[in-house]
PDB file of C-alpha atoms in Angstrom:
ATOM      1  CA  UNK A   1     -31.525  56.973 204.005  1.00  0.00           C
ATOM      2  CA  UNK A   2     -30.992  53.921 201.621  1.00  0.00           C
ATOM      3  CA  UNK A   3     -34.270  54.832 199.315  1.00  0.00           C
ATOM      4  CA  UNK A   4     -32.343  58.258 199.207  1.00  0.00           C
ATOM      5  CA  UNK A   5     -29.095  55.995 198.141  1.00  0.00           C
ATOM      6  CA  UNK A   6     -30.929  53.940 195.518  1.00  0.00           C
ATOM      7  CA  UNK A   7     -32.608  56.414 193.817  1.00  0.00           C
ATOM      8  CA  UNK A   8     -28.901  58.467 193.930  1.00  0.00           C
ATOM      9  CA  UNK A   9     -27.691  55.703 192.015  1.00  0.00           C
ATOM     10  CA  UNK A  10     -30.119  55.800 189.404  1.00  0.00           C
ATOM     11  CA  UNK A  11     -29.431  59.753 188.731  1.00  0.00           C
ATOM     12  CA  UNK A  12     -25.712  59.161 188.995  1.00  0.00           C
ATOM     13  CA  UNK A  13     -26.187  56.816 185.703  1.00  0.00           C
ATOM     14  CA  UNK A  14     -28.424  59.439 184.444  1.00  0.00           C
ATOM     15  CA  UNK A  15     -26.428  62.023 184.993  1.00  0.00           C
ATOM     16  CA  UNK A  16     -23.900  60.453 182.509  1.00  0.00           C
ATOM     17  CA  UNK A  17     -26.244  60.421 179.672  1.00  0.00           C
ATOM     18  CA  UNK A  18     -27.087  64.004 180.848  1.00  0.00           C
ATOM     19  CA  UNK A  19     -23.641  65.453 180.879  1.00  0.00           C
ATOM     20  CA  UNK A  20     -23.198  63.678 177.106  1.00  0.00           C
ATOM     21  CA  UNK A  21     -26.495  65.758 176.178  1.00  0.00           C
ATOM     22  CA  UNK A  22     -25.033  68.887 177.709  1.00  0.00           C
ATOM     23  CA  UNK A  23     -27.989  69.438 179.688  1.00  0.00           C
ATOM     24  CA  UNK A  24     -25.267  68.743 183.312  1.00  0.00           C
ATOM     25  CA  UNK A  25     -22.796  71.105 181.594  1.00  0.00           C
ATOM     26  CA  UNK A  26     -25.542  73.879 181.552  1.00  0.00           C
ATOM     27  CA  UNK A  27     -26.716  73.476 185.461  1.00  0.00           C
ATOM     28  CA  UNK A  28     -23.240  73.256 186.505  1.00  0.00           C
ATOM     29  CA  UNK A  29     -22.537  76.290 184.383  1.00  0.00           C
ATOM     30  CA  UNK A  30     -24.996  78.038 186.082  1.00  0.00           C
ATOM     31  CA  UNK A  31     -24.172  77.610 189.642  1.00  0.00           C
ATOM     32  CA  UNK A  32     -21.070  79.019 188.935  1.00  0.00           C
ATOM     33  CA  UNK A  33     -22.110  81.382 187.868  1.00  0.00           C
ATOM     34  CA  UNK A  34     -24.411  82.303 190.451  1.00  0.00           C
ATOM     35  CA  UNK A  35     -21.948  81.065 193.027  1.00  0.00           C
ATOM     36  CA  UNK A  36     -19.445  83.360 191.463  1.00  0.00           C
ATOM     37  CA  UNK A  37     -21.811  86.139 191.700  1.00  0.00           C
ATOM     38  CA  UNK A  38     -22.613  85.657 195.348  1.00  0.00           C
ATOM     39  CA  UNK A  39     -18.959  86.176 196.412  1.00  0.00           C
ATOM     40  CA  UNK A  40     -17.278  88.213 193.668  1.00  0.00           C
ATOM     41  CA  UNK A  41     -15.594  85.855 191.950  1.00  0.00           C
ATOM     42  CA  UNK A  42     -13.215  84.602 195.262  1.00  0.00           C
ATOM     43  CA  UNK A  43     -12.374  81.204 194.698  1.00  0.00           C
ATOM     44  CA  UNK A  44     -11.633  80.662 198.488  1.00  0.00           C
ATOM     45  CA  UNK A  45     -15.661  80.715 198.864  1.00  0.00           C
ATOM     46  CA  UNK A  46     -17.026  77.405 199.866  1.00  0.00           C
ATOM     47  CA  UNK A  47     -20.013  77.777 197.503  1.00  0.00           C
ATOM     48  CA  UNK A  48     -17.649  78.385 194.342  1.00  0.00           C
ATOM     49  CA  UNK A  49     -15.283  76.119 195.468  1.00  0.00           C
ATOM     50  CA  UNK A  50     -17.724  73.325 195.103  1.00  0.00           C
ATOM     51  CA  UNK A  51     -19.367  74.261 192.140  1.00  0.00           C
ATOM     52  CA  UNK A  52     -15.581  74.210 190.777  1.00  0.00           C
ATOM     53  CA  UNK A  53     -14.942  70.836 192.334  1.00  0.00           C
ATOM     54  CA  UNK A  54     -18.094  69.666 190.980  1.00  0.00           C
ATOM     55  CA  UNK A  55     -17.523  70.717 187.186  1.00  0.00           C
ATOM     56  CA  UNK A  56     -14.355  69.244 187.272  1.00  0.00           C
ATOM     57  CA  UNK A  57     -15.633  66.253 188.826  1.00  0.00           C
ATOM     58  CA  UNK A  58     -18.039  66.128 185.778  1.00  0.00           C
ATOM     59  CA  UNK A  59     -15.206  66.708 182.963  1.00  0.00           C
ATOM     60  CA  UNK A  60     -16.268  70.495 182.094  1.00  0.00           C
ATOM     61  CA  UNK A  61     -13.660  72.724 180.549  1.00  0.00           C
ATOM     62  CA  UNK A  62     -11.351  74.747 182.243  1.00  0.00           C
ATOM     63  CA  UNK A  63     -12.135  77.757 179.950  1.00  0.00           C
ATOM     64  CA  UNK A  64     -15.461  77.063 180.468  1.00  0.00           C
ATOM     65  CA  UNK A  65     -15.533  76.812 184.208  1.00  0.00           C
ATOM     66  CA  UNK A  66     -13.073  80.256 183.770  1.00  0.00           C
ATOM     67  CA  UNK A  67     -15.716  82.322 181.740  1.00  0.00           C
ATOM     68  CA  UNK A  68     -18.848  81.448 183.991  1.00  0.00           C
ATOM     69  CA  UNK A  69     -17.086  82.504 186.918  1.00  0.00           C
ATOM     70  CA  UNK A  70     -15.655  85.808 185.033  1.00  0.00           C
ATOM     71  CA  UNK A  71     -19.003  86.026 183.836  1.00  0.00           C
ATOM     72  CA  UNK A  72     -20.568  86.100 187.261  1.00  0.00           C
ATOM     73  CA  UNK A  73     -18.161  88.347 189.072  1.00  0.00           C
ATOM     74  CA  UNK A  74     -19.175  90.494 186.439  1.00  0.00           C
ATOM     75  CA  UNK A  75     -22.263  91.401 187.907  1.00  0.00           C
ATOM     76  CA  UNK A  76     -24.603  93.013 185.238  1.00  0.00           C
ATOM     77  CA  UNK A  77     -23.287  90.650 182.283  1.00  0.00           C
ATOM     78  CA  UNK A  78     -25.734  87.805 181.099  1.00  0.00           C
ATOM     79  CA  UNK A  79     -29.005  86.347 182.624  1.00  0.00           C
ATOM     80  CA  UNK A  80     -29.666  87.719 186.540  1.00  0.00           C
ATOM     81  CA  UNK A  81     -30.316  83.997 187.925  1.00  0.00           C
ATOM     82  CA  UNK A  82     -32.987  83.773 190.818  1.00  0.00           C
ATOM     83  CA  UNK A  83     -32.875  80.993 193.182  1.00  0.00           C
ATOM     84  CA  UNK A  84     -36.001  79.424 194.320  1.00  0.00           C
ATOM     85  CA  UNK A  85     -37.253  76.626 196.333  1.00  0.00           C
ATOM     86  CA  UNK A  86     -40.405  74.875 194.767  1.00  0.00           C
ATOM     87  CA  UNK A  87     -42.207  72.291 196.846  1.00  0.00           C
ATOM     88  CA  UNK A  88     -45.214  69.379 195.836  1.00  0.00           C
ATOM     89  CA  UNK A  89     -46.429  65.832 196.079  1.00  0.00           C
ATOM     90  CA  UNK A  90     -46.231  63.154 193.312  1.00  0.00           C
ATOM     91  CA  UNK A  91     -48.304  59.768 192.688  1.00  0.00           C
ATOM     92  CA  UNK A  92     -48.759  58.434 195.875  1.00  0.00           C
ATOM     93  CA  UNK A  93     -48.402  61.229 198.107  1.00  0.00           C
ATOM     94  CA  UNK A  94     -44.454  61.495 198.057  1.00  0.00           C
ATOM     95  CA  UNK A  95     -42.757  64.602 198.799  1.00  0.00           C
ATOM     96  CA  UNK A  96     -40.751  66.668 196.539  1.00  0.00           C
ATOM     97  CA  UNK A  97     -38.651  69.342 196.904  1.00  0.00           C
ATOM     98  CA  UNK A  98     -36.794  71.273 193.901  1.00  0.00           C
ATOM     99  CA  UNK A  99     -34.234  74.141 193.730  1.00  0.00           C
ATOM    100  CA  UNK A 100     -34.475  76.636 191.305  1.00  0.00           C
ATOM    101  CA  UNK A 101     -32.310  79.109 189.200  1.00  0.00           C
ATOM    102  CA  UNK A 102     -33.967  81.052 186.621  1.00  0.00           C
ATOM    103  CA  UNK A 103     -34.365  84.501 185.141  1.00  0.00           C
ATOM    104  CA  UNK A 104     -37.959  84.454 184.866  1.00  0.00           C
ATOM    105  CA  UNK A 105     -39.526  83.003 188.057  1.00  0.00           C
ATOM    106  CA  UNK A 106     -43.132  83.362 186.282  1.00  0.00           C
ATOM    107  CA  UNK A 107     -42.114  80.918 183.008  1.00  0.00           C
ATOM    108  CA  UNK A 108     -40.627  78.684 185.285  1.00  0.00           C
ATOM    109  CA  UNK A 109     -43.672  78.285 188.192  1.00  0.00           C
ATOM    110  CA  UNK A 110     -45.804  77.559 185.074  1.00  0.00           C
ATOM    111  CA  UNK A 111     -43.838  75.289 183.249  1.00  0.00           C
ATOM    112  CA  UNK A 112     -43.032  72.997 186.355  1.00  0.00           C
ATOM    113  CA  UNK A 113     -46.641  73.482 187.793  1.00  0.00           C
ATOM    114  CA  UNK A 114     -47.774  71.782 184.501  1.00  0.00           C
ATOM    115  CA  UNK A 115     -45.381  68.837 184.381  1.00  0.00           C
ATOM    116  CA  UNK A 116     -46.661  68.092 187.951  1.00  0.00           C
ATOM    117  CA  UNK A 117     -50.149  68.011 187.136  1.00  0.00           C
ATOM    118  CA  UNK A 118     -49.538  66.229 184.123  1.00  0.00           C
ATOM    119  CA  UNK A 119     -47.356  63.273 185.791  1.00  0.00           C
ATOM    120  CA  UNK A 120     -50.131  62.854 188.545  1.00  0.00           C
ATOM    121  CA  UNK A 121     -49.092  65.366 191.202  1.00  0.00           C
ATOM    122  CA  UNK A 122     -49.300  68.620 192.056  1.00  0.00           C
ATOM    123  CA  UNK A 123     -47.074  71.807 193.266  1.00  0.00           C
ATOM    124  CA  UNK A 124     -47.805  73.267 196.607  1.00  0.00           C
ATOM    125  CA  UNK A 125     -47.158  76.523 198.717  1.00  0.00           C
ATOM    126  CA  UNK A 126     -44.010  76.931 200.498  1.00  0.00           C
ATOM    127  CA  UNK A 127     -43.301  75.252 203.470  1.00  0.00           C
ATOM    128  CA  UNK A 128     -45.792  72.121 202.617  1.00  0.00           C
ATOM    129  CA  UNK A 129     -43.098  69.662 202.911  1.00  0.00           C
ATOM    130  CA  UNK A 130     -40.079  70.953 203.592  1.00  0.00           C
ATOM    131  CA  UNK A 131     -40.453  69.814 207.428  1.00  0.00           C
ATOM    132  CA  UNK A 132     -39.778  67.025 205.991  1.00  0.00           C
ATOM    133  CA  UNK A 133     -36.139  67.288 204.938  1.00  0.00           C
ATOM    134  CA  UNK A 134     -33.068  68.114 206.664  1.00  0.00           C
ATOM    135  CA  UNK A 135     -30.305  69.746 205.083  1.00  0.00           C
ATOM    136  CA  UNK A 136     -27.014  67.372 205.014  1.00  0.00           C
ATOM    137  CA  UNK A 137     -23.863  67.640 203.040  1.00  0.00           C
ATOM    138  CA  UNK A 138     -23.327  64.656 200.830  1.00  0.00           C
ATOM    139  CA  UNK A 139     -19.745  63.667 199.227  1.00  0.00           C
ATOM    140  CA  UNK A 140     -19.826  61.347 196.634  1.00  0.00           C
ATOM    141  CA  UNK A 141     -16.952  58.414 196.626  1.00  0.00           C
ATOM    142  CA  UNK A 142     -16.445  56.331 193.004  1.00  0.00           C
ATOM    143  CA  UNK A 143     -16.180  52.546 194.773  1.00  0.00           C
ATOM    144  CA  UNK A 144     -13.838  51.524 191.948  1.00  0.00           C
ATOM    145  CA  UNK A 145     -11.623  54.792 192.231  1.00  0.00           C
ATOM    146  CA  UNK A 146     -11.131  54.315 196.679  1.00  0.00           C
ATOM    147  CA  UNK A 147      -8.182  52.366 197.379  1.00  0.00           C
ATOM    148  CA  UNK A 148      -8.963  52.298 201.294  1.00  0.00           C
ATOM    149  CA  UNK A 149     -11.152  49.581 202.680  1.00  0.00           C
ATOM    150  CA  UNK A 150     -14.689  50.723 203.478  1.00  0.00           C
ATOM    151  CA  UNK A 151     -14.053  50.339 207.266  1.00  0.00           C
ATOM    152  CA  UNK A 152     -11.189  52.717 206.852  1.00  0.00           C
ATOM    153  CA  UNK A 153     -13.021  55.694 204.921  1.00  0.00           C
ATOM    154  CA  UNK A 154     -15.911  55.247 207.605  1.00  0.00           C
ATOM    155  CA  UNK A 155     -12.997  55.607 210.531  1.00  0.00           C
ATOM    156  CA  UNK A 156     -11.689  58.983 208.428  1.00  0.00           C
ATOM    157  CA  UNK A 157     -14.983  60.010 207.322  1.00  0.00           C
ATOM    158  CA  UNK A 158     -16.417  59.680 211.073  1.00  0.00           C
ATOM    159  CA  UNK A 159     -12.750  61.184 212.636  1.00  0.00           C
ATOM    160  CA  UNK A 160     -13.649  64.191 210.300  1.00  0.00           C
ATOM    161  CA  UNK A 161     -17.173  64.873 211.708  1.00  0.00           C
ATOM    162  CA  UNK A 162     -19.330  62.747 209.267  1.00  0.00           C
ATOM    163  CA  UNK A 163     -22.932  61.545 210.487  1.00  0.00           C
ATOM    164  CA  UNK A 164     -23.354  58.332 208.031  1.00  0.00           C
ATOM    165  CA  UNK A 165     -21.964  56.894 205.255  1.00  0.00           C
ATOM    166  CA  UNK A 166     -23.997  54.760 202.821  1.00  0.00           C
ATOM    167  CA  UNK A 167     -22.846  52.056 200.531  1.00  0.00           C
ATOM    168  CA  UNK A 168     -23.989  51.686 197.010  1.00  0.00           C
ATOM    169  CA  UNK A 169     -22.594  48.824 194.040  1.00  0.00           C
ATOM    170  CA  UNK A 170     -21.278  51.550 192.449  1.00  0.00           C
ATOM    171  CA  UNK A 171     -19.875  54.604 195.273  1.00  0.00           C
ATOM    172  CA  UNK A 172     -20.235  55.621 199.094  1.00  0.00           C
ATOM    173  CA  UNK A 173     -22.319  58.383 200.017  1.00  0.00           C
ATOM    174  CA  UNK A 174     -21.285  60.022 203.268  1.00  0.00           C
ATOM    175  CA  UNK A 175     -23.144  62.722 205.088  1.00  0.00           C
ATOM    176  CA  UNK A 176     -22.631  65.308 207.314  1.00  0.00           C
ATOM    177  CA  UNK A 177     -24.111  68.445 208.393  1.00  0.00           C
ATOM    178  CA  UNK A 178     -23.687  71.729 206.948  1.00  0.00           C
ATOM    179  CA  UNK A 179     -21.328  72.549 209.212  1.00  0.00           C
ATOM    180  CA  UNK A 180     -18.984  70.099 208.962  1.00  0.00           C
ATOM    181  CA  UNK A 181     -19.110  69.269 205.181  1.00  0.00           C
ATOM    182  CA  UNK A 182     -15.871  71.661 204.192  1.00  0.00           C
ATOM    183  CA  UNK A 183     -13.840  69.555 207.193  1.00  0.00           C
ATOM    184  CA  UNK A 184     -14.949  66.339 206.142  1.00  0.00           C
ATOM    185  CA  UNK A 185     -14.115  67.188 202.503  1.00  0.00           C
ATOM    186  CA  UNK A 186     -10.700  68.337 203.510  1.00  0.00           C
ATOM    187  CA  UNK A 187      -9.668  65.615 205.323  1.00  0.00           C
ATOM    188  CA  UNK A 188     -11.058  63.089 202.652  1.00  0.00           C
ATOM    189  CA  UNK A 189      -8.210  65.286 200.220  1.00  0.00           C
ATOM    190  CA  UNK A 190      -5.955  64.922 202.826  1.00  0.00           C
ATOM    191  CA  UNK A 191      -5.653  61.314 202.499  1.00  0.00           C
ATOM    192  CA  UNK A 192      -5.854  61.778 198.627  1.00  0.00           C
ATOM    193  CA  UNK A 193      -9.868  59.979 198.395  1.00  0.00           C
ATOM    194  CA  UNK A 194     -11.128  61.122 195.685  1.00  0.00           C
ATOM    195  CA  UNK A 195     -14.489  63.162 195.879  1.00  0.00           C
ATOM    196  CA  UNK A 196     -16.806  63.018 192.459  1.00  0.00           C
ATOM    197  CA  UNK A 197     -19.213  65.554 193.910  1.00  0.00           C
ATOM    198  CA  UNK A 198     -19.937  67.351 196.607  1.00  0.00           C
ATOM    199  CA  UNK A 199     -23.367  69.090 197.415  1.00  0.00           C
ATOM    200  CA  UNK A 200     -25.198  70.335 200.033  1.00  0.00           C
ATOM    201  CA  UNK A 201     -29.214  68.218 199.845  1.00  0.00           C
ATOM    202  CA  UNK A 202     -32.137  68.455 201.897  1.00  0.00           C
ATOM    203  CA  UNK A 203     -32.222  64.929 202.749  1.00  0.00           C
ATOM    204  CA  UNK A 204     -35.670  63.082 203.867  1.00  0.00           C
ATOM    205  CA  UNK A 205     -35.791  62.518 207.476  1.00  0.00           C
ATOM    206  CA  UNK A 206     -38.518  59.443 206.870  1.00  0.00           C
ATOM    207  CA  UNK A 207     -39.010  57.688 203.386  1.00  0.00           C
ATOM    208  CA  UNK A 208     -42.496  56.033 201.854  1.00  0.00           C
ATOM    209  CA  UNK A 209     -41.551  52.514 200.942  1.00  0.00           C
ATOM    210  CA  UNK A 210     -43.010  52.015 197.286  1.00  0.00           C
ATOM    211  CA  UNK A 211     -43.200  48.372 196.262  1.00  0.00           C
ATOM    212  CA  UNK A 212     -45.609  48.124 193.153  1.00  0.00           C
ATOM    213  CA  UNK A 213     -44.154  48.883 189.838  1.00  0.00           C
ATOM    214  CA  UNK A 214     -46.403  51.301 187.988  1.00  0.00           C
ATOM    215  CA  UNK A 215     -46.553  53.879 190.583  1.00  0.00           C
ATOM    216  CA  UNK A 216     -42.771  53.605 191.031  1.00  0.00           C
ATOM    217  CA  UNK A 217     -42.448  54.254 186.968  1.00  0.00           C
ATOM    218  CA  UNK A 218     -44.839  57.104 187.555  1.00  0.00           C
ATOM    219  CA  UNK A 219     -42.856  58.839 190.137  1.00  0.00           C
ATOM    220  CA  UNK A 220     -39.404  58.295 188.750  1.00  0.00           C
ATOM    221  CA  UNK A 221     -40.852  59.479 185.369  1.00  0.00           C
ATOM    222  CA  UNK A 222     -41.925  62.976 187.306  1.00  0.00           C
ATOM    223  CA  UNK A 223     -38.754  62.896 188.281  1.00  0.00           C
ATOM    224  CA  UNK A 224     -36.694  62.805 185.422  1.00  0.00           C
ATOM    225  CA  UNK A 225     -38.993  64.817 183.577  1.00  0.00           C
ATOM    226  CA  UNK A 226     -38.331  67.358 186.269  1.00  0.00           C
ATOM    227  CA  UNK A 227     -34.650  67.020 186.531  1.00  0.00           C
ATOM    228  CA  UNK A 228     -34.267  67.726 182.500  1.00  0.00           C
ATOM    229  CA  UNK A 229     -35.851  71.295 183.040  1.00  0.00           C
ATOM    230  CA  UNK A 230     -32.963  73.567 182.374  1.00  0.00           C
ATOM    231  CA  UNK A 231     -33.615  75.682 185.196  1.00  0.00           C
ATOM    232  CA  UNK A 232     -34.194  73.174 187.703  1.00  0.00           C
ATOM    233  CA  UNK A 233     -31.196  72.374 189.367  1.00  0.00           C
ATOM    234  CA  UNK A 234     -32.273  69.646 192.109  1.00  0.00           C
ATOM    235  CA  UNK A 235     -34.871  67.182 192.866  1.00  0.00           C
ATOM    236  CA  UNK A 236     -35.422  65.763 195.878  1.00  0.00           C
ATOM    237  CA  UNK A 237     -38.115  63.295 197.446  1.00  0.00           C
ATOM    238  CA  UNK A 238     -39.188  61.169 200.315  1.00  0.00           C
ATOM    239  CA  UNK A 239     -39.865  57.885 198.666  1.00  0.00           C
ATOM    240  CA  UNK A 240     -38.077  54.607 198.644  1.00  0.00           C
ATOM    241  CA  UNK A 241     -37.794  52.318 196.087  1.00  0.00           C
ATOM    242  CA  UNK A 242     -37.724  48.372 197.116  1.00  0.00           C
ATOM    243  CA  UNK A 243     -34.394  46.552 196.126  1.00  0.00           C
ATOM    244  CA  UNK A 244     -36.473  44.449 193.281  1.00  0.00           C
ATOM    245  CA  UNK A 245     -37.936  48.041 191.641  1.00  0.00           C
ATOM    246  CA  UNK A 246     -34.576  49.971 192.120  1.00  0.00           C
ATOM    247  CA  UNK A 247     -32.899  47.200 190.113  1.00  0.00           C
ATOM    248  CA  UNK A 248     -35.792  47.309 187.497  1.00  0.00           C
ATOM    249  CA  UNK A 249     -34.364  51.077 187.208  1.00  0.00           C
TER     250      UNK A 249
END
């Protein structure tokens, strides 16, 4: 899973110049409120207790986190969010996967339809590559922020149920299954680790290696260009950037 690492990396920087456009404060608004929706506002549900986590995690207000959650547990109030799983290949033949919330699943097939076709790849029907992911929790560790060796978080992490854990310049990734994920989380708290985000990804179970340099700007273009869709709320792929290209990036 070190492609899967790299390109992390890249959307974790990203994802700051995101959050200071607002576009991160308006997906993690969303999945609140969706999350909130799903469970009737109970904050003891592991889906709204990570998409709390997470907007703290990412600075968000408390009044706002307070008012999407209010606003799902409302029921009828505001925009009724549909989740969706969309599915395609990009330049080269890699596989991507996206998750979906929006309130108008037509506008949305359209719109993301196009911006394959017009970054050289195309959407497909369901099912045409999601064989090729596995779904894996992933908990996000700030390296600068862990005060534990990297042998010791791996002994906790792996104690706790974890499958892997990945290292990056800047954090550790550690997976674990579904299953698991809440435990592993815990017991990360438990020794007071801090957690920047916590998600549940389909993760690739193989990667395509990709080693020349325009086709890698192609595909992380399609990706970023599909990541600042307002109603797409992850991208996911099978490719693997080489260590020279993901420090182009």
């Amino acid at each position: 899973m070190s492609g899967h690492s790299k390109w992390a990396n890249i959307k974790h920087k990203k994802g700051k110049a995101d959050a200071q456009k607002g576009k991160m404060f308006t997906k993690l608004g969303r999945e609140l409120v969706v999350a909130s929706r799903a469970c009737g506002g109970d904050v003891n549900n592991f889906r709204l207790k990570i998409a709390i986590e997470n907007a703290k995690a990412q600075n968000v207000p408390n009044e706002n986190i307070q008012r999407a959650i209010q606003k799902g547990s409302g029921g009828a109030d505001g925009a009724a969010y549909e989740e969706l799983r969309y599915e395609g290949y990009g330049p080269g033949g890699v596989a991507i996967m996206l998750d979906i919330l929006t309130d108008n699943r037509n506008r949305t097939a359209g719109e993301v339809r196009h911006i394959f076709s017009k970054n050289g790849g195309n959407m497909g029907e369901t099912g045409c590559v999601s064989w090729m992911f596995q779904d894996k929790g992933q908990l996000t560790i700030p390296r600068e922020e862990l005060k534990l060796t990297e042998d010791d978080l791996m002994l906790i992490a792996l104690e706790a149920g974890a499958d892997d854990l990945e290292t990056d310049p800047e954090e550790f990734l550690i997976y674990t299954s579904p299953e698991a994920m809440e435990g592993v989380r815990q017991a990360l708290q438990d020794q007071k680790i801090p957690v920047s985000e916590s998600v549940l990804n389909p993760i690739p179970q193989n990667t395509i290696e990709i080693t020349d340099s325009d086709q890698a700007r192609k595909i992380v273009h399609l990706m970023e260009t599909l990541e600042d869709h307002d109603d797409i709320q992850g991208v996911y792929a099978n490719f693997e950037l080489s260590d020279s290209l993901a420090a182009e990036f």
